[in-house]
Amino acid sequence: MQAFRYRQPKSVDAALENSGRFLAGGTTLIDLMKLNVETPQQIVDINLLPLDRIEATADGSLKVGALVRNSDLANHSEIKAQYAVLSLALLSGASPQLRNMATTAGNLLQRTRCYYFRDTNYPCNKRQPGTGCAAIDGLNRIHAILGTSDQCVATHPSDMAVAMMALEAVVHTRGAKGERTIALEDFYLVPGQTPHRENVLEPGELITHVTLPKLAEGTKSYYLKLRDRAQYEFALSSAAIVVEAKGGHIKRVRVALGGVGTKPWRSHEAERVLTGKDATPENFHAAAEAALQGAKPLRDNAFKVELAKRALVRAMTVATQAA
Amino acid sequence: MSTSSTSSVIGASVTRVDGRLKVTGAARYAVDHPIENVAYGYGVSSTIANGKITQIDTSAAERMPGVLAILHHGNTDPLFRTAGPLQPNSRPSESRPPFEDDVVYYYGQFVALVVANTFEQAQDAAFHVKVTYDEKKPLVHLDDVPAPAGPPVKNYTRGKADEAFESAPVKIDETYITPVETHNPMEMHGTIAVWNGDKVTLYETSQGVMNHQGVMSEMLGVPLDRVQVISPFCGSGFGGKLFPWPHSLLAAMAARRLDRPVKVSVPRALMFTTVGHRPLTRQRVRLGATPDGKLTAIIHDVLNHTSHTDDIMENCTEPTPLLYSCPNVAAAQRLVKLNVGTPTPMRGPGACPGLFALESALDELAVKMKIDPLDLRLRNYAEIDESEGHPFSSKHLREAYQAGAERFGWSKRTPGIGSMRKGDEILGWGVGTATWSAGRGAAEVRVRLMADGTARASSATQDIGTGTYTVFAQVVSDKTGIPVERIEVVLGDSSLPPGPTSGGSTATASVLPAISAASTAAIEALLKASVRADQSPFKGADPATLAMTAGRVHVKEKSPETGIPFEQILKMSRLAALEGNGKSVPSHEAHKVTAQSFGAHFVEVAWDPGIARLRVSRVLSVFDVGRVINQKTARNQILGAVVMGIGMGMFEETIYDPRNGKPINNNFADYIVSTNADIPELDCIFLDYPDSAMGEYGARGIGEIGLTGVAPAMAMATYHATGVRVRELPIRIEKLMQRGMA
Ligand SMILES: Cc1cc2nc3c(=O)[nH]c(=O)nc-3n(C[C@H](O)[C@H](O)[C@H](O)COP(=O)(O)OP(=O)(O)OC[C@H]3O[C@@H](n4cnc5c(N)ncnc54)[C@H](O)[C@@H]3O)c2cc1C
Ligand code: SF4
């Protein structure tokens, strides 16, 4: 880790005046600094900013501060009652110790666990544009099958963001150009030819909070995460479902997949298959097929195509049983 | 149960005497020792696995703040090799001393050491040392190299195995693979080296302080009495800390060069490269059987990798000749050299991967013949050790199978694949035989009875987390009647009377007779003092008429209450203390019996085919390990081993990048071990038959055996549930998804 300057502003305005990397829980940033993958000159510790509250808003949506810890969010009564998918996703992630540190904004912005991104001895287009991708011909069991390019095949590893995708969350920011509101769906970028650009944030732009839109009465949700061991492992495949169903009939549904995409993967294809249909195994399977239509497996991760389908089918089954 | 022990402290459930120190953080591990003016060493390790160093550019690093020295093969004092078998306590892990030359044999090999005033300075400077290499393509997988020609490194035969196999009516011929596994104890390796004139003190985390002292003496080229190794606590080793690794030498070498204490701790990432691992094994097993399931041939061929610097055989065939009754057995082992670091024993070495193959093959035979797998084992039960042609000293495996089957409910097992259900999940049941040889080495122990009413026992062995401190206190308490709380045990210091390495599950069995003898010697001295002291009520008596019980000296025929506390005798004699020394001698073959432990694991897995999720849902382990000295620590060993076994079965695998030999999952997020959430309720039964071949206490070892047999039982249960036979560990999701979507 190289030496850096450290600032700890007390207000959002002061934070925006300092250029440097924002430090929230530090579970991604410090980790990568120790590996010399991140080498910021200046750290702007934002932990004193008043961004740690969960509040209801006038329009019925829920406002989640950027600094709300993952464990607090997961265990918040309103989240558990109304946004079960989010609570489940958060609790399936990392470990209790990490969740106690990790924040909402930090979680959205966590970096990939691609082995080669984390080791400066390897070529990696995401870390160092133009050097190549060590994963495409390397060991790539944990890599993505959706949204990949010939430049990068890394997954976005967040569970929380997958649930938020299905909840159609909205990201609120402040930066040099003032405030912005960005639908989470438009927030992430697929790698294309610029894998080092993972989202639409401008340098120095601060996430202040995320809003979760109010869900229609009777909406049910569920998050299912599949992996080798039962806890403390990133998803090999996961599915987030938010569904409005009545008498076995699906009125509206939102589907997102984790562990398989270069970004938290919203599947409009699956949603189209399911909307207006009955909640039957056949329809779930058809939706799973549609969701994975464009999958491009690599040498070691072909099983993820099937695994993602199974996650989707099971999550739909559970979510609609609950409905 | 017949033993000569008098108290109930042996075999009781005794809480670890060092437990409080550990949970409060007061126990000092290797790099915790506060050493004044210590400098920090941080290794630069190779980023290639095969080739030569062409240049080490230290110019940028040298100018960085706090940097004191950058040592490498071009600028350091020579180190030496060890004499190995020519000398006692002479086994290093890697026979090549660090920085011996410019050759790189494996990824992660130390190529330089940066020493600086702080850890952070050393680490950052190490990142700025630029090493250039002449790189050759590394070979890091068994498939990369042709099978070795030439004779095997180990070859066992009895009868005519090939012929018997050829003519057998029923045959199994399968190949099994176990991956590289990394020990990963919680406490990482580390050393602080402190020179005082020509004497060096090493604060270590070691499973063998005596061997460590011997090796360091030889490799540093200083006399044995100028080396002291101190390792009071060890955050476990699992075999990885049996023999010294290069970082220990680097610390000593740097401290000598700088004339300043140097601390080198091995970061987690390097735990995967520079401090050993269980090697990859490829094992072909051929079984021949009669139509009624009697084995007629066992042929077990093993290949494991080793490094280019050392030949380490993973002794997978160790149990093969004696586990089952079979007239024709052939077992051979071969090695191939790969560009990986030197392998080293890992808990249950040999037997763990070996039994995965042998027990799996036996299950395949059971399936083929439609015989219950437990029944097949009973049909081939070895009444004697057929490899030696003489009896086992104490074998109760049949009872272990039966007790386990009863508690587990084995008779309810239906053989069909996927035929057992619980709710929405499919259950699979498997059984695996466990075994481990029982040995005993030499040991010396000193016991001191003190005038303040306490006792002290010491030996240059060490407690690696298994409970050795507690066993010492228990035996001294058993002999003297002094309560465990008043007995101080001092271990982990090479200047104490020589004790055994904590390896091969032999430490407890080795030290028991020595502690007992030392206690007895101390008591004898005390009784003699009792008849000499002027104010002693026993003055002039024959010491042979006296005894020490419950911490009191008394006339043998009378109750302890009629006597006086032992410390009174010492005070009357104006003695600070009286000591006794005791020795154990190695068990030798003269006995014409085989001392061997056995056990059986019964495993249930739950399989959810819809989402390809397999979880272990129940494990019962039944063990025949001789007498159990401490129920609590013994149980802890078995349950801990089962946890590790579940990891071996389903999770653990060190994966090398074929391009540069790097273990890509070299951290605890990517190297998957069992978490609490993966572990169901575990149950364990000890049969507790003392083994008279093991001396007074009749205890055999218990550290390794618990891990043997778990993985094959899991593979068997997995087959029973899913119909997929996994012959290559670990049992991963993708291997179970071969069958279409359920
Ligand atoms: C061992 C391990 C296992 C894990 N397992 C999982 C898992 O299973 N599932 C999962 O989802 N996650 C997992 N994680 C990732 C974890 O969830 C993230 O590290 C965490 O959420 C990041 O949050 P943080 O607050 O610590 O972020 P930080 O490390 O503080 O910041 C991360 C990034 O976000 C930026 N940032 C932070 N706050 C703001 C803001 N308000 N505005 C703009 N930029 C900001 C920082 O500058 C930095 O670039 C794991 C992490 C580890 C280390
Ligand atoms: S997959 Fe992406 S992150 Fe991984 S090495 Fe390739 S470019 Fe880098």
GROMACS .gro file of C-alpha atoms and ligand atoms in nm, chain A residues 21-31 38 46 66 70 92-94 98 101-103 105-107 109-110 113 157-160 201 205-207 225 227 232-235, chain B residues 669, ligand 1:
model
   96
   21ARG     CA    1  -1.133   0.859  -0.333
   22PHE     CA    2  -1.430   0.839  -0.101
   23LEU     CA    3  -1.384   0.599   0.185
   24ALA     CA    4  -1.701   0.446   0.327
   25GLY     CA    5  -1.677   0.102   0.493
   26GLY     CA    6  -1.345   0.045   0.324
   27THR     CA    7  -1.408  -0.325   0.266
   28THR     CA    8  -1.348  -0.290  -0.105
   29LEU     CA    9  -1.123   0.013  -0.119
   30ILE     CA   10  -0.874  -0.071   0.156
   31ASP     CA   11  -0.863  -0.431   0.038
   38GLU     CA   12  -0.612   0.105  -0.598
   46ILE     CA   13  -1.707   1.028   0.428
   66ALA     CA   14  -2.537   0.617   0.120
   70ASN     CA   15  -2.552  -0.332   0.504
   92SER     CA   16  -2.660  -1.361   0.184
   93GLY     CA   17  -2.358  -1.141   0.117
   94ALA     CA   18  -2.014  -1.146   0.273
   98LEU     CA   19  -1.812  -0.720   0.662
  101MET     CA   20  -1.880  -0.212   0.785
  102ALA     CA   21  -2.010  -0.214   0.429
  103THR     CA   22  -2.235   0.072   0.318
  105ALA     CA   23  -2.311   0.322  -0.179
  106GLY     CA   24  -1.993   0.122  -0.125
  107ASN     CA   25  -2.180  -0.196  -0.201
  109LEU     CA   26  -1.960   0.043  -0.622
  110GLN     CA   27  -1.772  -0.268  -0.510
  113ARG     CA   28  -1.352  -1.038  -0.762
  157PRO     CA   29  -2.034  -0.937  -0.761
  158SER     CA   30  -2.293  -0.748  -0.556
  159ASP     CA   31  -2.599  -0.923  -0.419
  160MET     CA   32  -2.758  -0.604  -0.291
  201LEU     CA   33  -2.063   0.839  -1.211
  205GLU     CA   34  -1.945   1.254  -0.780
  206LEU     CA   35  -2.089   1.142  -0.448
  207ILE     CA   36  -2.380   0.907  -0.401
  225LYS     CA   37  -2.827  -1.727  -0.406
  227ARG     CA   38  -2.283  -2.110  -0.447
  232TYR     CA   39  -1.947  -1.621   0.294
  233GLU     CA   40  -1.908  -1.670  -0.075
  234PHE     CA   41  -2.002  -1.467  -0.379
  235ALA     CA   42  -2.285  -1.596  -0.593
  992ALA     CA   43  -1.266  -1.541   0.009
 1066LIG     C1   44  -1.419  -1.128   0.173
 1066LIG     C2   45  -1.532  -1.053   0.113
 1066LIG     C3   46  -1.648  -1.119   0.078
 1066LIG     C4   47  -1.753  -1.050   0.024
 1066LIG     N1   48  -1.866  -1.117  -0.012
 1066LIG     C5   49  -1.968  -1.049  -0.070
 1066LIG     C6   50  -2.086  -1.115  -0.113
 1066LIG     O1   51  -2.101  -1.235  -0.096
 1066LIG     N2   52  -2.182  -1.042  -0.171
 1066LIG     C7   53  -2.169  -0.907  -0.190
 1066LIG     O2   54  -2.260  -0.845  -0.243
 1066LIG     N3   55  -2.059  -0.843  -0.152
 1066LIG     C8   56  -1.959  -0.910  -0.092
 1066LIG     N4   57  -1.847  -0.844  -0.055
 1066LIG     C9   58  -1.831  -0.705  -0.095
 1066LIG    C10   59  -1.885  -0.609   0.004
 1066LIG     O3   60  -2.026  -0.612   0.002
 1066LIG    C11   61  -1.833  -0.472  -0.036
 1066LIG     O4   62  -1.694  -0.470  -0.013
 1066LIG    C12   63  -1.897  -0.360   0.039
 1066LIG     O5   64  -2.034  -0.358   0.018
 1066LIG    C13   65  -1.837  -0.227  -0.003
 1066LIG     O6   66  -1.888  -0.126   0.079
 1066LIG     P1   67  -1.791  -0.028   0.159
 1066LIG     O7   68  -1.877   0.070   0.227
 1066LIG     O8   69  -1.699  -0.104   0.246
 1066LIG     O9   70  -1.714   0.036   0.038
 1066LIG     P2   71  -1.573   0.109   0.029
 1066LIG    O10   72  -1.467   0.008   0.020
 1066LIG    O11   73  -1.559   0.212   0.132
 1066LIG    O12   74  -1.592   0.179  -0.110
 1066LIG    C14   75  -1.606   0.108  -0.229
 1066LIG    C15   76  -1.600   0.204  -0.346
 1066LIG    O13   77  -1.710   0.291  -0.345
 1066LIG    C16   78  -1.668   0.427  -0.340
 1066LIG     N5   79  -1.768   0.495  -0.257
 1066LIG    C17   80  -1.807   0.459  -0.132
 1066LIG     N6   81  -1.907   0.538  -0.091
 1066LIG    C18   82  -1.932   0.627  -0.193
 1066LIG    C19   83  -2.026   0.733  -0.212
 1066LIG     N7   84  -2.114   0.764  -0.118
 1066LIG     N8   85  -2.025   0.800  -0.328
 1066LIG    C20   86  -1.935   0.767  -0.424
 1066LIG     N9   87  -1.845   0.671  -0.412
 1066LIG    C21   88  -1.844   0.599  -0.298
 1066LIG    C22   89  -1.530   0.422  -0.284
 1066LIG    O14   90  -1.456   0.533  -0.324
 1066LIG    C23   91  -1.478   0.294  -0.342
 1066LIG    O15   92  -1.433   0.311  -0.470
 1066LIG    C24   93  -1.742  -0.911   0.003
 1066LIG    C25   94  -1.626  -0.844   0.040
 1066LIG    C26   95  -1.520  -0.913   0.094
 1066LIG    C27   96  -1.397  -0.839   0.132
   0.00000   0.00000   0.00000
